[in-house]
PDB file of C-alpha atoms and ligand atoms in Angstrom:
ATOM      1  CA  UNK A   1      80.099 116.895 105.526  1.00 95.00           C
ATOM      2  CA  UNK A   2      77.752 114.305 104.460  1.00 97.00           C
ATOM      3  CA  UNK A   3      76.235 112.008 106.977  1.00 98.00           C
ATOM      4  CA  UNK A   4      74.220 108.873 107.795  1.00 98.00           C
ATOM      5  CA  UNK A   5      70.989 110.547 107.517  1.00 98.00           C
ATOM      6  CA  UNK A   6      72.229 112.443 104.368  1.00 98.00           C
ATOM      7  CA  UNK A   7      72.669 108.890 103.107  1.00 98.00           C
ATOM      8  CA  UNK A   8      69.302 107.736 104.183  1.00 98.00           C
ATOM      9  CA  UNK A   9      67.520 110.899 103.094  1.00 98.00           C
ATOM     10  CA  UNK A  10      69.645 110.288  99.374  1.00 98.00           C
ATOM     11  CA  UNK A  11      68.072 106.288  99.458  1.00 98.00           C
ATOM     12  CA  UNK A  12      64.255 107.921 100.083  1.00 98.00           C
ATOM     13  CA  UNK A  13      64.974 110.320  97.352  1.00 98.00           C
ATOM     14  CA  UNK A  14      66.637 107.785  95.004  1.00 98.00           C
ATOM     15  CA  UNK A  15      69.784 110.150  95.024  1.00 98.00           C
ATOM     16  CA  UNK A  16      72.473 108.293  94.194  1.00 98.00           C
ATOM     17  CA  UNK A  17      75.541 107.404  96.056  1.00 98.00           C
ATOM     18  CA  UNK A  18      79.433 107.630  94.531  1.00 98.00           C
ATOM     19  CA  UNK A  19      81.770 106.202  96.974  1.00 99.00           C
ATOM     20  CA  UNK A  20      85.672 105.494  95.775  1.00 99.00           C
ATOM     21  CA  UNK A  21      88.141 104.303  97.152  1.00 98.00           C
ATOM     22  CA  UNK A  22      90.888 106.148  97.934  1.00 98.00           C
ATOM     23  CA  UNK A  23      94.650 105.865  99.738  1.00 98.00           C
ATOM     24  CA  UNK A  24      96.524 108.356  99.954  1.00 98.00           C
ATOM     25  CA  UNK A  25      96.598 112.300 100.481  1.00 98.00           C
ATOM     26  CA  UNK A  26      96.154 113.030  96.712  1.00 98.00           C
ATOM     27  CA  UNK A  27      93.707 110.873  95.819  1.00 98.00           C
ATOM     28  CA  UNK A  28      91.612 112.100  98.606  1.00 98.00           C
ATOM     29  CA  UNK A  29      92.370 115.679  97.633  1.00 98.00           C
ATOM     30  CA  UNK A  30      90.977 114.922  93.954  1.00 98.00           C
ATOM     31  CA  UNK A  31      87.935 113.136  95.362  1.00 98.00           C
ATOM     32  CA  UNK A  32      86.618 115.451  97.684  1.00 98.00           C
ATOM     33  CA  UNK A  33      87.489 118.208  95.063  1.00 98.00           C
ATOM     34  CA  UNK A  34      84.777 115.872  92.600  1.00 98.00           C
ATOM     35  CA  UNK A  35      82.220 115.545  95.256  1.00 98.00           C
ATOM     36  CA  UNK A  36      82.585 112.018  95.797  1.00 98.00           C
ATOM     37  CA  UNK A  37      80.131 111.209  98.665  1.00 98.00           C
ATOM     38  CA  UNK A  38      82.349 108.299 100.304  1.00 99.00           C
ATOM     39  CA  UNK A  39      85.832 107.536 100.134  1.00 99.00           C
ATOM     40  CA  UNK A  40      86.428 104.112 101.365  1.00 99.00           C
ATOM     41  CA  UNK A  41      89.767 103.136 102.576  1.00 99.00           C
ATOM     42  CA  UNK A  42      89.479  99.905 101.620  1.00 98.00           C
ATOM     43  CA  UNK A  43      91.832  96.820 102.024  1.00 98.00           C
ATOM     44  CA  UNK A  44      91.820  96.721  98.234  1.00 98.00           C
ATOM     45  CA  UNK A  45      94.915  98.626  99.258  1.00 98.00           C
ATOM     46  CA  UNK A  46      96.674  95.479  99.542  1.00 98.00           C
ATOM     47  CA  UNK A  47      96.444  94.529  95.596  1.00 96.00           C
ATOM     48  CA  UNK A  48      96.781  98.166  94.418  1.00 97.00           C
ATOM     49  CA  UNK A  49      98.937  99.930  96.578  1.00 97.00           C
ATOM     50  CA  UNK A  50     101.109  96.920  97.623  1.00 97.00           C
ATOM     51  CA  UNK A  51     101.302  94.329  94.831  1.00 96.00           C
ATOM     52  CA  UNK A  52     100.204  91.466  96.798  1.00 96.00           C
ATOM     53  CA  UNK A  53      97.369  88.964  95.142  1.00 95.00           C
ATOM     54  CA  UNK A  54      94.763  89.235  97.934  1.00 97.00           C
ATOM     55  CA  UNK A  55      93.531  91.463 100.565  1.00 98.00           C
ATOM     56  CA  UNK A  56      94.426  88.715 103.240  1.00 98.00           C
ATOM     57  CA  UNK A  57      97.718  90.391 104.592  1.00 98.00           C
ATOM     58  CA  UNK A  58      96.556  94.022 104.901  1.00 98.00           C
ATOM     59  CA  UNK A  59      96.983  94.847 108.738  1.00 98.00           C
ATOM     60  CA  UNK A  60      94.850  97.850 111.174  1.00 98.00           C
ATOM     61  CA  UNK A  61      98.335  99.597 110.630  1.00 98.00           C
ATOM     62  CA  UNK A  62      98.183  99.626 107.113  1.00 98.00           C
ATOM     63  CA  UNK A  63      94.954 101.177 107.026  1.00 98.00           C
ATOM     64  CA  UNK A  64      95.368 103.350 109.877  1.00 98.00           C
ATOM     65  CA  UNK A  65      98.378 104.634 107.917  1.00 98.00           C
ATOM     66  CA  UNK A  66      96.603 105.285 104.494  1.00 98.00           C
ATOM     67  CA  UNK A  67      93.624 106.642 106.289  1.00 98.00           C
ATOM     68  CA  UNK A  68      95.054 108.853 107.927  1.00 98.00           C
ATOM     69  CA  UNK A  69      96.763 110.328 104.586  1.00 98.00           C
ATOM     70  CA  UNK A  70      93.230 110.487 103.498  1.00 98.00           C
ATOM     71  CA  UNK A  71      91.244 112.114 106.105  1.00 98.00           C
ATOM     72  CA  UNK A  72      94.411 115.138 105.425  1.00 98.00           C
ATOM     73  CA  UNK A  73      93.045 115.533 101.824  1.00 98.00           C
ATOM     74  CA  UNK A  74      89.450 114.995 102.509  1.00 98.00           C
ATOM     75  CA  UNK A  75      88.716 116.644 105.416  1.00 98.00           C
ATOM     76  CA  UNK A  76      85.140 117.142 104.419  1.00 98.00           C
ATOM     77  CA  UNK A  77      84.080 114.189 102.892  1.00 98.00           C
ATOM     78  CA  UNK A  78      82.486 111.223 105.066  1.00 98.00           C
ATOM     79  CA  UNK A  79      85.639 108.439 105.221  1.00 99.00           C
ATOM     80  CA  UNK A  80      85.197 104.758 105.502  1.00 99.00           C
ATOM     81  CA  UNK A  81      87.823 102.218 107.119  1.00 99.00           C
ATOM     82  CA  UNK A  82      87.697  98.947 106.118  1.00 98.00           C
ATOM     83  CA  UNK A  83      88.438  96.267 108.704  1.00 98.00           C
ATOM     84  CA  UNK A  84      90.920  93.761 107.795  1.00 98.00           C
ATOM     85  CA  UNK A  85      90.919  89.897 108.069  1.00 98.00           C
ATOM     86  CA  UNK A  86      91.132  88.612 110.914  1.00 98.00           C
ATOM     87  CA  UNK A  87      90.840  92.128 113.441  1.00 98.00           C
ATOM     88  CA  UNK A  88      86.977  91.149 113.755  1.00 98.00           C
ATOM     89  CA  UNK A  89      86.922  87.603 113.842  1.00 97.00           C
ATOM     90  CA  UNK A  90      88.855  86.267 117.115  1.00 97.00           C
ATOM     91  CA  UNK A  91      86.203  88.085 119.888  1.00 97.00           C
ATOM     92  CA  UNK A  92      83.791  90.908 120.629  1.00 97.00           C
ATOM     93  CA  UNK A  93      85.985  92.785 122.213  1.00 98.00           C
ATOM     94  CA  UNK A  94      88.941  92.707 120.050  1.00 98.00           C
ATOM     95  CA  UNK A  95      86.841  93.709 117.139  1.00 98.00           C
ATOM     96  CA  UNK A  96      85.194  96.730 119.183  1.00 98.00           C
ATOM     97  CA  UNK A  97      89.522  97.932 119.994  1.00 98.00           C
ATOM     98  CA  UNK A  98      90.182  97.277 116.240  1.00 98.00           C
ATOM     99  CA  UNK A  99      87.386  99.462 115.234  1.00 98.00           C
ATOM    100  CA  UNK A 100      88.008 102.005 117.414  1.00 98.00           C
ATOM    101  CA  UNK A 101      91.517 102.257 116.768  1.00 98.00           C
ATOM    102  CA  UNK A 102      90.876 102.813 113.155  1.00 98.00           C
ATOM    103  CA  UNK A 103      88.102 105.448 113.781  1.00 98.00           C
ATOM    104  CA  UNK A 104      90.210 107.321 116.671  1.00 98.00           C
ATOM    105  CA  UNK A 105      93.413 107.231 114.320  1.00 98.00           C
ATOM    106  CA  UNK A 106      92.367 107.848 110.567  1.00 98.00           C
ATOM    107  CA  UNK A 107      89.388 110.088 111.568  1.00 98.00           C
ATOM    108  CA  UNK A 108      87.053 107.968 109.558  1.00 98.00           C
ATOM    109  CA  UNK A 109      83.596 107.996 110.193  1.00 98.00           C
ATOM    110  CA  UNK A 110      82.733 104.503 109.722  1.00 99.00           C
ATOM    111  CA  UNK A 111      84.140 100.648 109.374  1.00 99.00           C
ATOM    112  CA  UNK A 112      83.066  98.220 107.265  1.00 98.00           C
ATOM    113  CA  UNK A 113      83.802  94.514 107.498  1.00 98.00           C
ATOM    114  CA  UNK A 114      83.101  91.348 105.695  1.00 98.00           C
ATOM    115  CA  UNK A 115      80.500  88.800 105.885  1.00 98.00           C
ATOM    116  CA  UNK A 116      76.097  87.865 107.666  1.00 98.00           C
ATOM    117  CA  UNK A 117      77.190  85.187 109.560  1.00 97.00           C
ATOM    118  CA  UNK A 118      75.831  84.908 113.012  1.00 97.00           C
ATOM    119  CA  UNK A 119      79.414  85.726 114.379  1.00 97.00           C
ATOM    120  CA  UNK A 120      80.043  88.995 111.673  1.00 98.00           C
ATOM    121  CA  UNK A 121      76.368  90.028 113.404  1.00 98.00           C
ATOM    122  CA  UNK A 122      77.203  89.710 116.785  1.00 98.00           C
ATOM    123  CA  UNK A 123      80.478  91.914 115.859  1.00 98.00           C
ATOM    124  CA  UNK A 124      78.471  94.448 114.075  1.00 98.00           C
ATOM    125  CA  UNK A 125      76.423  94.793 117.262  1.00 98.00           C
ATOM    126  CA  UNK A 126      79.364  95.115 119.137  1.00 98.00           C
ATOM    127  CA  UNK A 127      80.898  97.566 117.291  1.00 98.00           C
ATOM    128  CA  UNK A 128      77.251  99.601 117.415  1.00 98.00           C
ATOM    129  CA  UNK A 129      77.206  99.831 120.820  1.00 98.00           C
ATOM    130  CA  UNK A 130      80.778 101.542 120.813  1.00 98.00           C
ATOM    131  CA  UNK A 131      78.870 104.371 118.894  1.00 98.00           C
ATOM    132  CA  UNK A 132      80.492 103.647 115.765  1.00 98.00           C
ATOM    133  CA  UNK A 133      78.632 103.516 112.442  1.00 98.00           C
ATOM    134  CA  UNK A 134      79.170 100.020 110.690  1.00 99.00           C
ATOM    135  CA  UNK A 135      78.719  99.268 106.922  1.00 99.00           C
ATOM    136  CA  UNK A 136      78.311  95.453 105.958  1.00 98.00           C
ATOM    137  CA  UNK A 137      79.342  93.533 102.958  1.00 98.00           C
ATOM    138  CA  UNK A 138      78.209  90.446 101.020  1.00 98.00           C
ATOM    139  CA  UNK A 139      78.692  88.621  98.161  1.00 98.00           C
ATOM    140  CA  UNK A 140      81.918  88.141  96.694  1.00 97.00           C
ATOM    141  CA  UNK A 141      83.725  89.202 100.142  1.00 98.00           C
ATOM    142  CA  UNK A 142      87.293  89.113  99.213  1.00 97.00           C
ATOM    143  CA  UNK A 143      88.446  88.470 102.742  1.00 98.00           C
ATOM    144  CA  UNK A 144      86.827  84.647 102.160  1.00 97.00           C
ATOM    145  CA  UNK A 145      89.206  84.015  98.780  1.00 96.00           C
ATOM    146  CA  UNK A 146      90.268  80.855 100.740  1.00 96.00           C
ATOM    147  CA  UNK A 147      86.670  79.604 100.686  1.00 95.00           C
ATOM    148  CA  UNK A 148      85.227  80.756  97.448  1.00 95.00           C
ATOM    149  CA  UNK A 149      88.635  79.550  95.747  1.00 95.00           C
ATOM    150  CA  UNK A 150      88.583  82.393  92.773  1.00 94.00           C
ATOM    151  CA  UNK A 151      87.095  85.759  92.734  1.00 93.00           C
ATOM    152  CA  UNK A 152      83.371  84.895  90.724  1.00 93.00           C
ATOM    153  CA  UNK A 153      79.772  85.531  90.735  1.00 96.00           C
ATOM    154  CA  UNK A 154      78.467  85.152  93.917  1.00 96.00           C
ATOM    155  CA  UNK A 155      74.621  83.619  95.252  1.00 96.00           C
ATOM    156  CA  UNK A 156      73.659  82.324  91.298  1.00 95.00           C
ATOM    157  CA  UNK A 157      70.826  79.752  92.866  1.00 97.00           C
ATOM    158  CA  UNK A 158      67.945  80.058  94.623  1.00 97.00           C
ATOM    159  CA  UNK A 159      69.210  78.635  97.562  1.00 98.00           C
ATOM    160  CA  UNK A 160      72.221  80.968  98.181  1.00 97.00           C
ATOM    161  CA  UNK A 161      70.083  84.440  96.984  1.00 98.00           C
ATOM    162  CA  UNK A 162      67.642  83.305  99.667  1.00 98.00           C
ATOM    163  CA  UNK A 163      70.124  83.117 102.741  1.00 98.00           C
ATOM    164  CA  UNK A 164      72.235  86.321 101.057  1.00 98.00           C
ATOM    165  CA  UNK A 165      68.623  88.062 102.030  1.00 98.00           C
ATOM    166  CA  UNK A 166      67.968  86.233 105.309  1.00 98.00           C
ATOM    167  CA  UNK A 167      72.006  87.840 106.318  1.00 98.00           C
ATOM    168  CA  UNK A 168      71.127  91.223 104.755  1.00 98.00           C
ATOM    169  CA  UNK A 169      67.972  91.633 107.047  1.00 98.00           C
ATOM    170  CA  UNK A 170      70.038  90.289 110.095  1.00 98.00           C
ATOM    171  CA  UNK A 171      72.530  93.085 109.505  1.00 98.00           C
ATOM    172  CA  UNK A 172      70.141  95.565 108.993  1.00 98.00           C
ATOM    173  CA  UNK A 173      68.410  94.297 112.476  1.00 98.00           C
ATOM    174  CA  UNK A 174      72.180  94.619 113.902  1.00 98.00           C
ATOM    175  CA  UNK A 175      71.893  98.229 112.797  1.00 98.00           C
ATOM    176  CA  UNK A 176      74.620  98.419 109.822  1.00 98.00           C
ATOM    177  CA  UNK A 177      73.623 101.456 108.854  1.00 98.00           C
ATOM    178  CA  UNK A 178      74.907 100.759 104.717  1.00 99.00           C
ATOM    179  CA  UNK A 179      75.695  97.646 102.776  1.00 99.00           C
ATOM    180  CA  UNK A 180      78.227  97.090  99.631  1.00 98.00           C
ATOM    181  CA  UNK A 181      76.832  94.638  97.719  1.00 98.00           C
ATOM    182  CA  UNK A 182      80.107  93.003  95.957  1.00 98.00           C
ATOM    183  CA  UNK A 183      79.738  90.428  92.525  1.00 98.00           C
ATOM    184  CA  UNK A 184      75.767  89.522  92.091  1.00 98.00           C
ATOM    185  CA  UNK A 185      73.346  89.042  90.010  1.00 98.00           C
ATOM    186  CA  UNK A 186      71.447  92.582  89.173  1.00 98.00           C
ATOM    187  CA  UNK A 187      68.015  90.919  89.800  1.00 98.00           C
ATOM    188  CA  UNK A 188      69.537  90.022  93.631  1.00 98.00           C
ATOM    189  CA  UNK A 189      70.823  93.735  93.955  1.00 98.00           C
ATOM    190  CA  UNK A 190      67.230  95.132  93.136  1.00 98.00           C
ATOM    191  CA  UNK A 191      65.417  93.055  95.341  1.00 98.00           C
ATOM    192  CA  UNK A 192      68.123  93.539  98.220  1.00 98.00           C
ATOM    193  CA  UNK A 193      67.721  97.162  97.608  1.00 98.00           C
ATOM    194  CA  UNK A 194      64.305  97.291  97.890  1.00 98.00           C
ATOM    195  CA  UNK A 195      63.498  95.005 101.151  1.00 98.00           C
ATOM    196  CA  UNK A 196      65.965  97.016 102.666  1.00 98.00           C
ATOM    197  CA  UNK A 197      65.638 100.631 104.425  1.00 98.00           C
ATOM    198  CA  UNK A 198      69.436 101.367 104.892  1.00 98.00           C
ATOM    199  CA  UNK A 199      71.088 102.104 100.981  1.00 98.00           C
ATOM    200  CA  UNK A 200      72.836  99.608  99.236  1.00 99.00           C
ATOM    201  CA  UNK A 201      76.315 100.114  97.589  1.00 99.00           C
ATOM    202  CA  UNK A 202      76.908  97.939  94.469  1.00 98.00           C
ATOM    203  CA  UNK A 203      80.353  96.968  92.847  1.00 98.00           C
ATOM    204  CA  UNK A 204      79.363  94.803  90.128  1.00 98.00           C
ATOM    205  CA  UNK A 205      75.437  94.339  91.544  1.00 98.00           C
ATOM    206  CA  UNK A 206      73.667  95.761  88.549  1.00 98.00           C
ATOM    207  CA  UNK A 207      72.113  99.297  88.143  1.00 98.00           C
ATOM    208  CA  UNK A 208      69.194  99.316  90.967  1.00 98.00           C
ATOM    209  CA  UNK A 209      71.778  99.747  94.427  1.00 98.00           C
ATOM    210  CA  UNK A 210      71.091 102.684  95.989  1.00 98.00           C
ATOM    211  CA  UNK A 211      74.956 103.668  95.085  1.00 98.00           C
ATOM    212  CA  UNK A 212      78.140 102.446  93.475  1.00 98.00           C
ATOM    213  CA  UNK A 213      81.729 101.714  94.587  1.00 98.00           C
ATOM    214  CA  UNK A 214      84.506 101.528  92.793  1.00 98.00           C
ATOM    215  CA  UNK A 215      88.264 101.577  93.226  1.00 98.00           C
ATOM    216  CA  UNK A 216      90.077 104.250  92.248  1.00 98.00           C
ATOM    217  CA  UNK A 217      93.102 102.366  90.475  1.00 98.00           C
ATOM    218  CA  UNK A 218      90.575 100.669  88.069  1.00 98.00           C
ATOM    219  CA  UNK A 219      88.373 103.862  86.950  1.00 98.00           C
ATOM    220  CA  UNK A 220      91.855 105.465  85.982  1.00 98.00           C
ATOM    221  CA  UNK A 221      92.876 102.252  84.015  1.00 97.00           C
ATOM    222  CA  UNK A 222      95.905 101.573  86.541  1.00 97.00           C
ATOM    223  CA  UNK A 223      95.063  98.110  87.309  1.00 94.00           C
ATOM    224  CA  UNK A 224      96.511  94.926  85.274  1.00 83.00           C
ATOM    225  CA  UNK A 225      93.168  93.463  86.368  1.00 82.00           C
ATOM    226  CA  UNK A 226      90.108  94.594  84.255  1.00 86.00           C
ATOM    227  CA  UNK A 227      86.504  92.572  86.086  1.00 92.00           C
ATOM    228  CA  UNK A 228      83.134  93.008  83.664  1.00 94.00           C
ATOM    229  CA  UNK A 229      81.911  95.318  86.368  1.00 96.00           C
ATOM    230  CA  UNK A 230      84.671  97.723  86.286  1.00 97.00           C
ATOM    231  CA  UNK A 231      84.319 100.617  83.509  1.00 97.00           C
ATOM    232  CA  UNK A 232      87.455 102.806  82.817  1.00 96.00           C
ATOM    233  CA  UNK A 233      87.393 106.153  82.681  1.00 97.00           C
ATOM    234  CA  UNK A 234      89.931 107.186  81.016  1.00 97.00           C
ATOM    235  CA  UNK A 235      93.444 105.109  80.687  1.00 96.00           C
ATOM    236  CA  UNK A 236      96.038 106.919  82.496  1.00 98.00           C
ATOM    237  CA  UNK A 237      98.301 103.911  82.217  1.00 96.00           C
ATOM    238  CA  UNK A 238      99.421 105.208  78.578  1.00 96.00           C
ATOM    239  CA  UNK A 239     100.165 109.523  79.418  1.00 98.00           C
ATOM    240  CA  UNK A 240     101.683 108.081  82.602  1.00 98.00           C
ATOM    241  CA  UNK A 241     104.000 105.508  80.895  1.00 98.00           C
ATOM    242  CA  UNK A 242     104.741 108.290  78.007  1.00 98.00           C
ATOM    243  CA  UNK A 243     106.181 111.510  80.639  1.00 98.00           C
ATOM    244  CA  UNK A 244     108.172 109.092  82.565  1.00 98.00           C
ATOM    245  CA  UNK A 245     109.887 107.479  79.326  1.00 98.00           C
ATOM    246  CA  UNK A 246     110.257 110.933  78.148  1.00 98.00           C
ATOM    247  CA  UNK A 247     111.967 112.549  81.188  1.00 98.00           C
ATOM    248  CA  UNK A 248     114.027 109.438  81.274  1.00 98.00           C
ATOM    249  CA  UNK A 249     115.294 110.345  77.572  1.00 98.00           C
ATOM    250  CA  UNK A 250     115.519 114.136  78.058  1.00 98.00           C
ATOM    251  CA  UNK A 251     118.050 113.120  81.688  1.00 98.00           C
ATOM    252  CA  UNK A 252     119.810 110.810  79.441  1.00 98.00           C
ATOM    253  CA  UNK A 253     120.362 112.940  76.316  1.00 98.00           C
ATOM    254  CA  UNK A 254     121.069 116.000  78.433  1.00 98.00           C
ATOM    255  CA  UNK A 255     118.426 117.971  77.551  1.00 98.00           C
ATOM    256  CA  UNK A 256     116.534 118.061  81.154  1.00 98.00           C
ATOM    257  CA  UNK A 257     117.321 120.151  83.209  1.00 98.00           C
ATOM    258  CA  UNK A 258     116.719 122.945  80.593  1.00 97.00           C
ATOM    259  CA  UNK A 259     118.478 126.690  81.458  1.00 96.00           C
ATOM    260  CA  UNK A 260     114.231 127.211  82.714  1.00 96.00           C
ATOM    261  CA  UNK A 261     114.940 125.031  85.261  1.00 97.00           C
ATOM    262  CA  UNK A 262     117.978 126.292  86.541  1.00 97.00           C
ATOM    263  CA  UNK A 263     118.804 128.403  89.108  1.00 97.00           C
ATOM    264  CA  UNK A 264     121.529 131.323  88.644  1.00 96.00           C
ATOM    265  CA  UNK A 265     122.023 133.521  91.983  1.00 91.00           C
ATOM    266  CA  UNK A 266     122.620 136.966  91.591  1.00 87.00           C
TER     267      UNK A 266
HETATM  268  O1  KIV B   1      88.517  97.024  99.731  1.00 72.04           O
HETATM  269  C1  KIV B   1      87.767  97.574  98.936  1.00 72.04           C
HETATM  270  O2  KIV B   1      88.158  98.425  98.129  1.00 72.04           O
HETATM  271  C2  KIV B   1      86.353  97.185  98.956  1.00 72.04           C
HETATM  272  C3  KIV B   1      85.489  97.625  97.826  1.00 72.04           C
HETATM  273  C4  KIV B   1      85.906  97.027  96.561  1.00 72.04           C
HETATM  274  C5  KIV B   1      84.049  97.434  98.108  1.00 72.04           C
HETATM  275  O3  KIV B   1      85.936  96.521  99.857  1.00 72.04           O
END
């Protein structure tokens, strides 16, 4: 299995990094059977996987529940958990029982969570020193949707770039080992990536991050939502459709089950 310093050695080498996300047992399956690097069980899960419009109500339960479908079909690929809102916020030591909890029952490798403020870095440390591997996140954090009031382009100005770098550097001092760099300008992505020794994971950050994530539903074209960063892969929305509408025609005009798929005992 890939690790941290497989990571790091892949930066140094300009190797680059394919995480996904993934949820369940199949997806994982198909993943690790494409190499993916990383799958990231991300709270993405929310709007994909349970129709709701943010990522705010995703619980540790949920993820501890799709994780640990996904460390059954990718039991060789390195696994990320993401954190939800709110299970890192409250106190240190909440956020190092949340964190463990998802490592110790998913059998993921890592947690991410949201955000550089000086509270996010002080949890990061925390969660360090319970010898679990943390990977940050900035920019367009969907976790703040409250705040930023509509899923956008984050740190345009001068201003906001600046202290996007100042919080990278912090959690790189705080010893995230990996950051996802989520909705900025490419020119911010490059320069992140290179004052930065730990690899950087874009999704929508332009073509210089050290990697790229991406969520499974929208590579497959199963989303409804289709950002300028995403690029689809093929459309299985359409073949998908098609086989269910047929199957419901061949039940209703009797010609499923055929004699093939019948069973006669002798
Ligand atoms: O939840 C998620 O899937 C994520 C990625 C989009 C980075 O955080």
């Amino acid at each position: 299995m890939k690790n941290i310093e497989t990571f790091f050695t892949m930066k140094v080498k300009q190797e680059k990094i394919v995480m996904l996300t993934a949820y369940d047992y199949s997806s994982a399956k198909l993943s690790e059977l494409c190499d993916v690097d990383i799958i990231l069980v991300g709270d993405s899960l929310g709007m994909v996987m349970q129709g709701e419009e943010t990522t705010l109500h995703v619980t540790s339960e949920d993820i501890i529940r799709y994780g640990k479908s996904v460390r059954k079909g990718a039991p060789n690929t390195f696994i990320i958990a993401d954190m939800p809102y709110m299970s890192y916020h409250l106190d240190i030591h909440s956020a190092q029982k949340n964190a463990a909890d998802l490592i110790l029952q998913t059998g993921a490798n890592a947690v991410k969570l949201e955000g550089g403020s000086v509270s996010r870095i002080e949890a990061v440390k925390a969660i360090i020193d319970c010898e679990i591997p943390v990977v940050a996140h900035l920019g367009l954090t969907p976790q703040s949707i409250n705040r930023f009031g509509e899923y956008s382009v984050q740190a345009k100005n001068k201003k906001e770039q600046e202290n996007m770098i100042k919080q990278a550097l912090a959690l790189e001092e705080a010893g995230a080992f990996m950051l996802v760099l989520e909705c900025i300008p490419e020119g911010l992505g490059k320069e992140l990536t290179e004052a930065l020794h730990i690899p950087t994971i874009g999704i929508g950050a332009g073509r210089y991050t050290d990697g790229q994530v991406m969520v499974w539903h929208d590579i497959l074209g199963l989303s409804d939502m289709q950002p300028k960063f995403v690029k689809k892969y093929t459309d299985l929305k359409h073949p998908i459709t098609d086989a269910i509408k047929e199957y419901v025609t061949e039940v209703k005009t009797d010609k499923f089950p055929a004699k093939a798929n019948t069973y006669y005992p002798k």
